[in-house]
Coordinates of C-alpha atoms in Angstrom, one line a residue:
M1212 CA 0.0 0.0 0.0
F1213 CA 2.8 2.4 0.9
R1214 CA 4.4 1.9 -2.5
D1215 CA 1.5 3.8 -4.0
L1216 CA 2.5 7.5 -4.4
K1217 CA -1.1 8.7 -4.1
V1218 CA -1.6 7.0 -0.8
R1219 CA 1.7 8.3 0.6
G1220 CA 0.9 11.8 -0.6
F1221 CA -2.6 11.7 0.8
L1222 CA -1.3 10.5 4.1
I1223 CA 1.3 13.3 4.3
F1224 CA -1.4 15.8 3.3
L1225 CA -3.7 14.6 6.2
V1226 CA -0.8 14.8 8.7
V1227 CA 0.0 18.4 7.6
L1228 CA -3.7 19.4 7.7
A1229 CA -4.1 17.9 11.2
A1230 CA -0.9 19.7 12.4
A1231 CA -2.1 23.0 11.1
Y1232 CA -5.5 22.5 12.7
K1233 CA -3.9 21.8 16.1
I1234 CA -1.3 24.6 15.9
Y1235 CA -3.7 27.4 14.8
P1236 CA -5.3 27.9 18.3
T1237 CA -1.8 28.4 19.8
Y1238 CA -0.9 30.8 17.0
Q1239 CA -4.1 32.7 17.5
Y1240 CA -3.8 32.9 21.3
Y1241 CA -0.2 34.1 21.5
T1242 CA -0.6 36.6 18.7
M1243 CA -3.8 38.1 20.0
S1244 CA -3.6 41.5 21.8
D1245 CA -4.7 41.9 25.4
E1246 CA -7.6 44.0 24.3
S1247 CA -8.9 41.3 22.0
K1248 CA -8.5 38.7 24.8
A1249 CA -10.5 41.0 27.1
Q1250 CA -13.3 41.4 24.6
M1251 CA -13.6 37.6 23.9
A1252 CA -16.4 35.7 25.7
H1253 CA -15.2 33.9 28.8
G1254 CA -16.2 30.4 27.6
D1255 CA -14.5 31.0 24.2
M1256 CA -11.4 32.3 25.8
K1257 CA -11.2 29.4 28.2
Q1258 CA -11.5 27.0 25.3
L1259 CA -8.9 28.8 23.3
R1260 CA -6.4 28.6 26.2
S1261 CA -7.3 24.9 26.6
D1262 CA -6.5 24.2 23.0
S1263 CA -3.2 26.1 23.1
I1264 CA 0.3 25.0 24.2
N1265 CA 0.8 26.2 27.8
L1266 CA 4.0 27.9 28.9
G1267 CA 5.7 26.4 32.0
L1268 CA 6.8 28.2 35.1
D1269 CA 10.3 29.0 33.7
L1270 CA 8.7 30.7 30.6
Q1271 CA 5.8 32.7 31.9
G1272 CA 6.5 32.8 35.6
G1273 CA 4.4 31.2 38.3
M1274 CA 4.6 29.1 41.5
Y1275 CA 6.1 25.7 42.2
V1276 CA 5.0 24.0 45.5
L1277 CA 6.0 20.7 47.0
L1278 CA 3.4 19.5 49.5
E1279 CA 3.7 16.8 52.1
A1280 CA 0.8 15.0 53.7
E1281 CA 0.9 15.0 57.5
I1282 CA 0.7 11.2 58.0
P1283 CA 0.9 11.2 61.8
T1284 CA -2.3 13.3 61.9
L1285 CA -4.0 10.8 59.6
V1286 CA -2.9 7.9 61.8
R1287 CA -4.3 9.7 64.9
K1288 CA -7.6 10.3 63.1
L1289 CA -8.0 6.7 62.0
A1290 CA -7.7 5.4 65.5
S1291 CA -11.1 4.2 66.9
K1292 CA -9.7 4.7 70.5
K1293 CA -7.2 7.4 71.4
P1294 CA -5.5 6.5 74.8
D1295 CA -2.6 8.5 76.0
D1296 CA 0.0 5.7 75.4
L1297 CA -1.0 5.4 71.7
M1298 CA -1.0 9.2 71.1
K1299 CA 2.4 9.5 72.8
T1300 CA 3.8 6.6 70.6
I1301 CA 2.6 8.4 67.5
T1302 CA 4.1 11.7 68.6
D1303 CA 7.4 10.0 69.5
A1304 CA 7.5 8.2 66.1
E1305 CA 6.8 11.5 64.4
Q1306 CA 9.7 13.1 66.2
R1307 CA 12.1 10.2 65.5
S1308 CA 11.3 10.1 61.8
T1309 CA 11.8 13.8 61.5
N1310 CA 15.1 13.9 63.4
L1311 CA 16.5 10.8 61.8
Q1312 CA 15.0 11.3 58.4
T1313 CA 13.4 7.8 58.5
D1314 CA 10.1 6.4 57.5
F1315 CA 7.3 7.2 60.0
F1316 CA 5.6 3.8 59.8
D1317 CA 8.9 2.0 60.5
E1318 CA 9.4 4.1 63.6
F1319 CA 5.8 3.7 64.7
E1320 CA 6.0 -0.1 64.4
T1321 CA 9.3 -0.3 66.2
L1322 CA 8.0 1.8 69.1
A1323 CA 4.7 0.0 69.3
N1324 CA 6.5 -3.4 69.5
N1325 CA 9.0 -2.1 72.1
R1326 CA 6.2 -0.7 74.3
E1327 CA 4.0 -3.8 73.8
L1328 CA 1.2 -1.9 72.2
R1329 CA -1.3 -4.1 70.3
L1330 CA -2.4 -1.8 67.5
I1331 CA -5.4 -3.9 66.5
R1332 CA -7.1 -2.7 69.7
Y1333 CA -7.1 0.9 68.3
Y1334 CA -7.5 0.1 64.6
T1335 CA -10.2 -2.6 64.7
N1336 CA -11.8 -1.4 61.5
L1337 CA -8.6 -1.6 59.4
S1338 CA -7.3 -5.1 59.9
T1339 CA -8.5 -8.6 60.9
S1340 CA -4.9 -9.8 61.8
R1341 CA -3.7 -9.3 65.3
D1342 CA 0.0 -8.6 64.6
N1343 CA 1.2 -5.1 64.4
G1344 CA 2.8 -5.5 61.0
S1345 CA -0.6 -6.2 59.4
V1346 CA -2.1 -3.1 61.0
I1347 CA 0.9 -1.0 59.8
N1348 CA 0.4 -2.3 56.2
A1349 CA -3.3 -1.4 56.5
L1350 CA -2.4 2.1 57.7
K1351 CA 0.0 2.4 54.7
L1352 CA -2.9 1.6 52.3
Q1353 CA -4.9 4.3 54.1
R1354 CA -2.0 6.7 53.5
D1355 CA -1.9 5.9 49.8
D1356 CA -5.7 6.4 49.5
A1357 CA -5.5 9.7 51.5
V1358 CA -2.7 11.1 49.3
S1359 CA -4.6 10.1 46.1
S1360 CA -7.8 11.7 47.5
A1361 CA -5.8 14.9 48.4
L1362 CA -4.4 15.0 44.9
E1363 CA -7.9 15.1 43.4
I1364 CA -9.3 17.5 45.9
I1365 CA -6.4 19.9 45.3
R1366 CA -6.9 19.6 41.6
N1367 CA -10.6 20.5 42.0
R1368 CA -9.7 23.5 44.1
V1369 CA -7.1 24.8 41.6
D1370 CA -9.6 24.3 38.8
E1371 CA -12.0 26.6 40.7
F1372 CA -9.1 29.1 41.2
G1373 CA -8.9 29.5 37.4
V1374 CA -5.3 28.5 36.6
A1375 CA -5.0 27.3 33.0
E1376 CA -3.6 23.7 32.8
P1377 CA -2.0 23.4 36.2
N1378 CA 0.5 20.5 36.7
I1379 CA -0.6 18.5 39.8
Q1380 CA 1.0 15.1 40.4
K1381 CA 1.9 12.6 43.1
Y1382 CA 5.6 12.6 44.1
G1383 CA 6.9 9.7 46.2
K1384 CA 4.6 8.1 48.8
N1385 CA 3.2 11.1 50.6
R1386 CA 4.1 14.2 48.6
I1387 CA 2.3 16.2 45.9
I1388 CA 3.8 18.6 43.3
V1389 CA 1.7 21.6 42.3
E1390 CA 2.8 23.9 39.5
L1391 CA 0.7 27.0 38.8
A1392 CA 2.0 28.9 35.8
G1393 CA 1.1 32.5 35.3
I1394 CA -0.4 32.9 38.8
D1395 CA -0.3 36.5 40.2
D1396 CA -1.5 36.0 43.8
A1397 CA 0.8 33.4 45.3
D1398 CA -0.4 34.0 48.9
R1399 CA -4.0 33.3 48.0
A1400 CA -3.0 30.2 46.1
R1401 CA -0.9 29.0 49.0
K1402 CA -3.8 29.2 51.4
L1403 CA -6.2 27.6 49.0
I1404 CA -3.9 24.6 48.5
Q1405 CA -3.1 24.0 52.2
R1406 CA -6.6 24.4 53.6
T1407 CA -7.8 21.1 55.1
A1408 CA -11.4 22.3 54.8
S1409 CA -12.4 20.6 58.0
L1410 CA -15.8 22.1 58.8
E1411 CA -17.4 21.7 62.2
F1412 CA -20.4 23.1 64.1
T1413 CA -19.8 22.6 67.8
L1414 CA -21.0 24.0 71.1
V1415 CA -19.1 26.7 72.9
M1416 CA -18.8 25.5 76.5
N1417 CA -18.9 28.8 78.4
D1418 CA -20.2 26.9 81.5
K1419 CA -16.9 25.0 81.8
L1420 CA -14.5 27.9 80.9
Q1421 CA -14.0 29.3 84.4
S1422 CA -13.2 25.9 86.0
T1423 CA -10.8 25.1 83.2
L1424 CA -9.0 28.4 83.5
E1425 CA -8.6 27.8 87.2
K1426 CA -7.0 24.4 86.6
I1427 CA -4.6 26.0 84.1
D1428 CA -3.6 28.8 86.5
A1429 CA -3.0 26.3 89.3
T1430 CA -0.9 24.1 87.0
L1431 CA 1.3 27.0 85.9
L1432 CA 1.8 28.2 89.5
A1433 CA 2.9 24.7 90.5
A1434 CA 5.3 24.2 87.6
D1435 CA 9.0 24.4 88.3
D1436 CA 9.9 25.7 84.9
F1437 CA 7.3 28.5 84.9
E1438 CA 8.4 32.0 85.8
T1439 CA 5.7 34.4 86.9
P1440 CA 5.9 37.7 84.9
V1441 CA 7.1 40.6 87.0
E1442 CA 6.4 43.3 84.6
V1443 CA 4.2 44.0 81.5
D1444 CA 4.7 47.2 79.5
D1445 CA 1.7 49.4 79.0
V1446 CA 0.5 50.9 75.8
E1447 CA 1.9 54.4 75.6
G1448 CA -0.3 57.1 77.0
K1449 CA -2.8 54.7 78.7
D1450 CA -3.5 53.7 82.2
E1451 CA -3.1 50.1 83.4
L1452 CA -6.1 47.8 83.5
T1453 CA -7.6 47.7 87.0
D1454 CA -10.7 45.5 86.3
A1455 CA -10.7 42.3 88.3
V1456 CA -10.1 39.0 86.4
D1457 CA -13.6 37.9 87.4
D1458 CA -14.9 40.4 84.8
I1459 CA -13.8 37.9 82.1
F1460 CA -16.8 35.8 82.9
S1461 CA -19.4 38.5 82.8
E1462 CA -21.7 38.6 79.8
V1463 CA -20.2 40.5 76.9
D1464 CA -21.6 41.8 73.6
N1465 CA -20.6 44.0 70.8
S1466 CA -21.2 47.2 72.9
T1467 CA -18.5 46.4 75.4
D1468 CA -16.5 49.4 76.5
V1469 CA -12.8 48.8 75.7
S1470 CA -11.4 52.2 76.5
D1471 CA -9.7 50.8 79.7
V1472 CA -8.6 47.5 78.2
I1473 CA -5.0 48.3 77.5
S1474 CA -2.5 46.0 79.2
T1475 CA -2.2 43.3 81.8
P1476 CA -0.8 44.4 85.2
A1477 CA 1.8 42.1 86.8
D1478 CA 0.0 41.7 90.1
I1479 CA -2.9 39.9 88.3
L1480 CA -0.5 37.6 86.5
K1481 CA 1.1 36.6 89.7
E1482 CA -2.1 35.1 90.9
S1483 CA -3.6 34.2 87.5
P1484 CA -0.7 33.5 85.1
F1485 CA -3.0 32.4 82.3
S1486 CA -6.5 33.7 82.8
G1487 CA -5.0 37.1 83.7
Y1488 CA -4.2 37.7 80.1
L1489 CA -7.9 37.2 79.1
R1490 CA -10.5 39.9 79.2
G1491 CA -14.0 40.7 78.0
L1492 CA -13.9 42.1 74.5
P1493 CA -16.4 42.8 71.8
G1494 CA -17.8 39.4 70.8
G1495 CA -16.5 37.4 73.7
V1496 CA -13.3 36.7 75.7
G1497 CA -9.9 37.2 74.1
V1498 CA -6.4 38.6 74.4
L1499 CA -4.6 41.7 73.1
S1500 CA -2.5 41.2 70.0
G1501 CA 0.7 42.0 71.9
E1502 CA 0.0 39.1 74.3
Y1503 CA -1.3 36.6 71.8
N1504 CA 2.0 34.7 71.3
K1505 CA 2.5 34.4 75.0
V1506 CA -1.0 33.0 75.6
K1507 CA -0.6 30.6 72.6
S1508 CA 2.7 29.2 73.9
L1509 CA 1.1 28.7 77.4
L1510 CA -1.8 26.7 75.8
E1511 CA 0.7 24.5 73.9
R1512 CA 2.5 23.4 77.1
E1513 CA 2.1 19.6 77.8
D1514 CA 1.2 20.2 81.5
V1515 CA -1.5 22.7 80.4
Q1516 CA -2.9 20.3 77.8
S1517 CA -3.1 17.6 80.4
V1518 CA -5.6 19.5 82.7
I1519 CA -7.9 20.6 79.9
P1520 CA -11.0 18.4 80.0
R1521 CA -11.1 15.6 77.4
D1522 CA -14.4 16.7 76.0
G1523 CA -13.2 20.3 75.2
R1524 CA -10.5 22.3 73.5
F1525 CA -9.4 25.9 73.1
L1526 CA -9.7 27.4 69.6
W1527 CA -8.8 30.9 68.3
A1528 CA -10.9 33.1 66.2
S1529 CA -10.0 33.1 62.5
R1530 CA -8.5 36.6 62.6
F1531 CA -7.6 39.6 64.7
E1532 CA -10.2 42.3 65.3
K1533 CA -9.9 46.0 66.1
A1534 CA -11.8 48.1 68.6
P1535 CA -11.6 51.8 69.2
I1536 CA -10.2 53.3 72.5
D1537 CA -11.1 56.8 71.5
E1538 CA -11.6 58.8 68.4
S1539 CA -8.0 58.3 67.2
N1540 CA -6.8 55.1 68.9
F1541 CA -7.8 51.5 68.8
I1542 CA -6.6 48.1 70.1
E1543 CA -6.2 44.9 68.2
Y1544 CA -7.3 41.6 69.8
R1545 CA -8.1 38.0 69.1
L1546 CA -11.0 36.0 70.6
L1547 CA -10.5 32.7 72.3
Y1548 CA -13.2 30.0 72.7
F1549 CA -13.5 26.8 74.7
V1550 CA -15.6 24.4 72.6
R1551 CA -16.8 20.8 72.7
N1552 CA -14.5 18.3 71.1
N1553 CA -17.2 16.2 69.4
P1554 CA -18.9 18.4 66.7
E1555 CA -22.6 18.2 66.2
I1556 CA -22.3 18.8 62.4
S1557 CA -19.3 18.0 60.2
G1558 CA -18.3 18.9 56.7
G1559 CA -19.7 15.7 55.3
M1560 CA -23.2 16.9 56.2
V1561 CA -22.9 20.1 54.2
K1562 CA -23.6 20.7 50.5
N1563 CA -23.8 23.5 48.0
P1564 CA -21.7 26.2 49.6
Q1565 CA -22.1 29.5 47.8
A1566 CA -20.2 32.7 48.4
T1567 CA -22.5 35.8 48.2
I1568 CA -23.1 39.2 49.6
A1569 CA -25.6 39.1 52.6
S1570 CA -28.9 40.7 51.8
A1571 CA -30.3 43.8 53.5
G1572 CA -32.0 43.5 56.8
T1573 CA -29.5 41.1 58.4
D1574 CA -26.7 41.7 61.0
V1575 CA -24.1 41.1 58.3
S1576 CA -25.9 43.1 55.5
G1577 CA -23.5 44.0 52.7
Q1578 CA -20.8 41.6 53.9
W1579 CA -19.5 38.5 52.1
V1580 CA -20.9 35.3 53.5
V1581 CA -21.1 31.6 52.5
N1582 CA -24.5 30.1 52.4
L1583 CA -24.7 26.4 53.2
E1584 CA -27.3 23.7 52.8
M1585 CA -27.3 20.4 54.7
T1586 CA -27.9 16.9 53.8
P1587 CA -31.1 15.3 55.2
E1588 CA -29.1 13.8 58.0
G1589 CA -27.3 17.1 58.7
A1590 CA -30.7 19.0 58.7
R1591 CA -32.2 16.6 61.3
K1592 CA -29.2 16.9 63.5
W1593 CA -29.0 20.7 63.1
S1594 CA -32.7 21.0 64.0
R1595 CA -32.3 18.9 67.1
F1596 CA -29.1 20.6 68.2
T1597 CA -30.4 24.1 67.8
G1598 CA -33.7 23.2 69.5
A1599 CA -31.9 21.8 72.5
N1600 CA -29.3 24.6 73.0
I1601 CA -31.3 27.8 72.7
D1602 CA -29.4 30.9 74.1
K1603 CA -26.1 29.0 73.9
Q1604 CA -23.3 29.7 71.4
V1605 CA -22.4 27.5 68.5
A1606 CA -19.0 27.8 67.0
I1607 CA -18.5 27.4 63.3
V1608 CA -15.0 26.0 62.9
L1609 CA -13.0 25.7 59.7
D1610 CA -9.5 24.2 59.9
E1611 CA -9.3 24.6 63.7
K1612 CA -10.2 28.3 63.5
I1613 CA -13.6 29.8 64.5
F1614 CA -15.1 32.1 62.0
M1615 CA -18.2 33.0 64.0
A1616 CA -19.9 31.9 67.2
P1617 CA -23.5 33.2 67.2
F1618 CA -26.0 32.6 69.9
I1619 CA -28.8 30.2 69.1
R1620 CA -32.1 32.1 69.4
G1621 CA -34.4 29.3 68.4
K1622 CA -34.8 26.0 66.6
I1623 CA -33.5 26.1 63.0
P1624 CA -35.4 23.7 60.7
G1625 CA -34.7 23.2 57.0
G1626 CA -30.9 22.6 57.2
R1627 CA -29.8 26.0 56.0
T1628 CA -27.2 28.2 57.6
Q1629 CA -24.6 30.9 56.9
I1630 CA -21.0 31.6 57.7
S1631 CA -19.7 35.2 58.0
G1632 CA -16.6 36.9 59.3
F1633 CA -14.5 36.8 56.2
A1634 CA -11.8 39.4 55.5
D1635 CA -12.8 40.0 51.9
A1636 CA -14.5 38.6 48.9
N1637 CA -11.6 36.4 47.9
E1638 CA -11.5 34.6 51.3
A1639 CA -15.3 33.9 51.1
K1640 CA -15.0 32.6 47.6
D1641 CA -11.9 30.5 48.4
I1642 CA -13.6 28.9 51.4
S1643 CA -16.7 28.2 49.4
N1644 CA -14.4 26.5 46.8
V1645 CA -12.6 24.3 49.3
L1646 CA -15.8 23.3 51.0
R1647 CA -17.2 22.3 47.6
A1648 CA -14.1 20.4 46.7
G1649 CA -14.2 18.5 50.0
E1650 CA -12.1 18.0 53.1
L1651 CA -8.5 16.8 52.8
P1652 CA -8.2 13.4 54.5
A1653 CA -4.9 14.6 56.0
P1654 CA -3.4 18.0 56.4
V1655 CA -0.8 19.0 53.9
Y1656 CA 2.0 21.6 54.4
I1657 CA 4.5 23.2 52.0
I1658 CA 8.1 21.8 52.3
E1659 CA 9.4 23.6 49.2
E1660 CA 8.3 26.6 47.2
R1661 CA 9.7 28.4 44.3
T1662 CA 8.4 31.5 42.5
V1663 CA 9.5 32.6 39.0
G1664 CA 8.8 36.1 38.0
P1665 CA 7.3 36.9 34.5
S1666 CA 10.4 38.9 33.5
L1667 CA 12.7 35.9 34.0
G1668 CA 10.2 33.8 32.0
S1669 CA 10.3 36.4 29.2
D1670 CA 14.1 36.3 29.1
S1671 CA 14.0 32.5 28.9
I1672 CA 11.5 32.6 26.0
T1673 CA 13.8 35.1 24.2
S1674 CA 16.9 33.1 24.8
G1675 CA 15.3 29.8 23.9
R1676 CA 13.7 31.2 20.7
E1677 CA 17.0 32.7 19.6
A1678 CA 18.9 29.5 20.3
M1679 CA 16.5 27.4 18.4
L1680 CA 16.3 29.8 15.5
V1681 CA 20.1 30.1 15.2
G1682 CA 20.6 26.3 15.4
F1683 CA 17.8 25.7 12.9
I1684 CA 19.3 28.1 10.4
I1685 CA 22.8 26.7 10.7
V1686 CA 21.5 23.2 10.1
L1687 CA 19.5 24.3 7.1
I1688 CA 22.5 26.0 5.5
F1689 CA 24.8 23.1 6.3
M1690 CA 22.4 20.6 4.7
V1691 CA 22.1 22.7 1.5
L1692 CA 25.8 23.3 1.2
Y1693 CA 26.8 19.7 1.9
Y1694 CA 24.0 17.7 0.2
Q1695 CA 22.8 20.3 -2.3
G1696 CA 19.4 19.4 -3.8
S1697 CA 18.9 16.4 -1.4
G1698 CA 19.7 18.7 1.5
L1699 CA 16.9 21.0 0.4
I1700 CA 14.5 18.0 0.5
A1701 CA 15.8 17.2 4.0
N1702 CA 15.2 20.8 5.1
I1703 CA 11.6 20.6 4.0
A1704 CA 11.2 17.5 6.1
L1705 CA 13.0 19.2 9.0
I1706 CA 10.5 22.1 9.0
L1707 CA 7.6 19.7 8.7
N1708 CA 9.1 17.7 11.7
L1709 CA 9.1 20.9 13.8
V1710 CA 5.5 21.7 12.9
I1711 CA 4.2 18.2 13.7
V1712 CA 6.0 18.1 17.1
I1713 CA 4.5 21.4 18.1
A1714 CA 1.1 20.2 16.9
I1715 CA 1.4 17.0 19.0
L1716 CA 2.3 19.1 22.1
A1717 CA -0.8 21.3 21.4
G1718 CA -3.0 18.2 21.0
M1719 CA -1.7 16.8 24.3
N1720 CA -2.3 20.1 26.1
A1721 CA 1.3 19.9 27.1
T1722 CA 3.2 22.5 28.9
L1723 CA 6.3 23.9 27.1
T1724 CA 9.2 24.5 29.4
L1725 CA 12.8 25.7 28.9
P1726 CA 14.0 22.0 28.9
G1727 CA 11.2 21.4 26.4
I1728 CA 12.7 24.0 24.1
A1729 CA 16.0 22.1 24.5
G1730 CA 14.2 19.0 23.5
L1731 CA 12.9 20.7 20.3
I1732 CA 16.5 21.7 19.5
L1733 CA 17.7 18.2 20.1
T1734 CA 14.9 16.9 17.9
I1735 CA 16.2 19.0 15.0
G1736 CA 19.6 17.4 15.4
M1737 CA 18.1 13.9 15.5
A1738 CA 16.0 14.5 12.4
V1739 CA 19.0 15.7 10.5
D1740 CA 21.1 12.8 11.8
A1741 CA 18.6 10.4 10.2
N1742 CA 18.8 12.2 6.8
V1743 CA 22.6 12.2 7.0
I1744 CA 22.6 8.4 7.5
V1745 CA 20.3 7.9 4.6
F1746 CA 22.2 10.3 2.3
E1747 CA 25.5 8.7 3.1
R1748 CA 24.1 5.3 2.3
I1749 CA 22.8 6.5 -1.0
R1750 CA 26.2 8.0 -1.8
E1751 CA 27.8 4.6 -1.1
E1752 CA 25.4 2.9 -3.4
L1753 CA 26.0 5.5 -6.2
D1754 CA 29.8 5.0 -5.8
V1755 CA 29.5 1.3 -6.6
G1756 CA 27.8 2.1 -9.8
K1757 CA 24.1 1.6 -9.1
T1758 CA 21.4 3.7 -10.8
V1759 CA 19.9 6.6 -8.9
K1760 CA 16.6 4.8 -8.3
A1761 CA 18.4 1.6 -7.1
A1762 CA 20.8 3.6 -4.9
I1763 CA 17.8 5.4 -3.3
D1764 CA 16.0 2.2 -2.6
A1765 CA 19.1 0.5 -1.2
G1766 CA 20.1 3.5 0.8
Y1767 CA 16.8 3.8 2.6
Q1768 CA 16.6 0.0 3.1
R1769 CA 20.1 -0.2 4.7
A1770 CA 19.7 3.0 6.7
F1771 CA 16.3 2.2 8.1
I1772 CA 17.4 -0.5 10.7
T1773 CA 20.2 1.8 12.0
I1774 CA 17.8 4.8 12.3
L1775 CA 15.2 2.6 14.0
D1776 CA 17.6 1.1 16.5
A1777 CA 19.0 4.5 17.5
N1778 CA 15.6 6.1 17.8
I1779 CA 14.1 3.2 19.9
T1780 CA 17.0 3.3 22.3
T1781 CA 16.5 7.1 22.8
L1782 CA 12.8 6.7 23.0
I1783 CA 13.1 4.1 25.8
A1784 CA 15.3 6.6 27.7
A1785 CA 12.7 9.4 27.1
F1786 CA 9.9 7.2 28.3
V1787 CA 11.8 6.4 31.6
L1788 CA 12.4 10.2 32.1
A1789 CA 8.7 10.9 31.5
W1790 CA 7.6 8.2 33.9
I1791 CA 9.9 9.0 36.9
G1792 CA 10.6 12.6 36.2
S1793 CA 8.5 15.6 37.1
G1794 CA 8.2 19.3 36.0
P1795 CA 10.9 20.4 33.6
I1796 CA 12.4 16.9 33.3
K1797 CA 9.0 15.4 32.2
G1798 CA 8.5 18.3 29.8
F1799 CA 11.9 17.6 28.2
A1800 CA 11.1 13.9 27.9
I1801 CA 7.6 14.5 26.3
T1802 CA 9.1 16.9 23.8
L1803 CA 11.9 14.5 23.0
S1804 CA 9.6 11.5 22.6
A1805 CA 7.3 13.4 20.2
G1806 CA 10.4 14.6 18.2
I1807 CA 11.7 11.0 17.9
I1808 CA 8.5 9.7 16.5
C1809 CA 8.1 12.6 14.1
S1810 CA 11.6 12.4 12.9
M1811 CA 11.0 8.7 11.9
F1812 CA 8.0 10.0 9.8
T1813 CA 9.6 13.0 8.2
A1814 CA 13.2 11.8 7.7
V1815 CA 12.3 8.4 6.4
F1816 CA 8.7 8.5 5.1
V1817 CA 8.4 12.1 3.8
T1818 CA 11.8 12.4 2.1
R1819 CA 11.4 8.9 0.6
T1820 CA 8.1 10.0 -0.9
V1821 CA 9.7 13.0 -2.5
F1822 CA 12.5 10.9 -4.0
M1823 CA 9.9 8.4 -5.3
M1824 CA 8.0 11.2 -7.0
M1825 CA 11.3 12.4 -8.6
T1826 CA 12.0 8.9 -10.1
A1827 CA 8.4 7.9 -10.8
N1828 CA 8.0 9.1 -14.4
K1829 CA 11.5 8.9 -15.8
P1830 CA 14.8 7.6 -14.5
L1831 CA 17.2 10.2 -13.1
E1832 CA 20.7 9.9 -14.4
K1833 CA 22.2 12.1 -11.7
L1834 CA 21.2 12.9 -8.1
S1835 CA 22.1 16.2 -6.4
I1836 CA 23.5 14.7 -3.2

């Protein structure tokens, strides 16, 4: 079939037509002015970007993030029972794996065996075998599932963020690579990616707050390593606070007078080293911004954590607030809540989160809020919970931070509620997005981050384009000078090879990186190499006295195996790079693979077709080679 010139010509025509079809959107997008892009319909613009070759971080700037899933937190979460000895073993294994750079599960299994912990008691739903090794293997499977789920959730979040063709992939056992090219708000993207999206509706336990604070104060006073503060600086120009610490527990509302809430006197801290920092503030009980870090560090002490009731925990408000002292001065503070550990409603019972501006006639009129609907199960629980806790506070917790804690004024049927307290529209929209995408099964945190500016990317594009253009022109000139007319045929195939490679990249929605440009340059050399092998074989056949047609046939036949072997060897290496590599390495491998396949087509099939056309009607007596 492929001896038929019409079939060969038609096949080449189809390939060229398909390549032009795939390349045109890329040409259209990158030659379009910013004004034209702005006038284009959003859906059409999104489709055009999707059909075009994307530029990588090193070419258009952007953000590279390497995330690691917090596996110890997942292991704690999976335990059906959480006794102190198990929690301590997990913490110790985490510390050892971090300090020694070893696998967490290896350390966990070793410590569990040394301490004679039978893990099956705490993970009864994961394994039927009683030995610790089987439980550890089951936990590893849960880890793999959690990382895979996190990968999809993060991908859904980034899609909502509007980044064109992000690169998101698993790296190792518990790491995820996220590449966001062209992004201009790195801080917002960072928060969006890392949010666990753990949503809870839980009761604020104001009735247990005072007794818990008294226990913490007593613990700190009895601790050998705790030094009672002897002095606390006042805010310039203001008197010291003289209110008694008992005022903390008086009812507060948004009309609380804060003109005298300035600093904490040392005599109060001598008797109440923890609760002395707290005071009544608009919205509840909290601490001044200057004392926040001190209170936070006290809460994190092991001896303090040990006296906090098991059914409760302290959580901070999502952000600092400001309150006026007088017409020209204000204080900054953060509220602190003591909430029930077991939430009434969790994120799995919530659906259809929508960020919007609150309507007129509400307490948050004109502010950005997130409206929520609940599943049938969530609606029933929410109705029972609100009906049983009228005049009590319910905290709406997202990722261990309280966004609002309203008082329940009556039973709420229907399963609808609202979250407010956002800093701006972006925060409300991002939280709506992460709730819609789902909760991460394990927290993730950034262990490596790189940001490339657009100016550096522009320089890379210019340098890469110039290098490819200069190399391409030199090769074209060399082929014409050395192989004359045959070199011109090879040059046509070379140009076609480059066009088809770019079309393949566009068809794959691939991302072109600086190493990818290097792959294109290497492809040019490999395509020329194939033609050089063929032409040298043809010269050898002509030197032994064969006719032009016979020399061409023999030259291609003898050269084909050599070209095929060399290209397959390189193709295997490229496949391995694409399989185990990431980012720029993978981009190089994909470009190289496409170039190898195309060079086989253009250097062998296309040039052979041209020579067949030249010798089809009448025999050539001399070949320009």
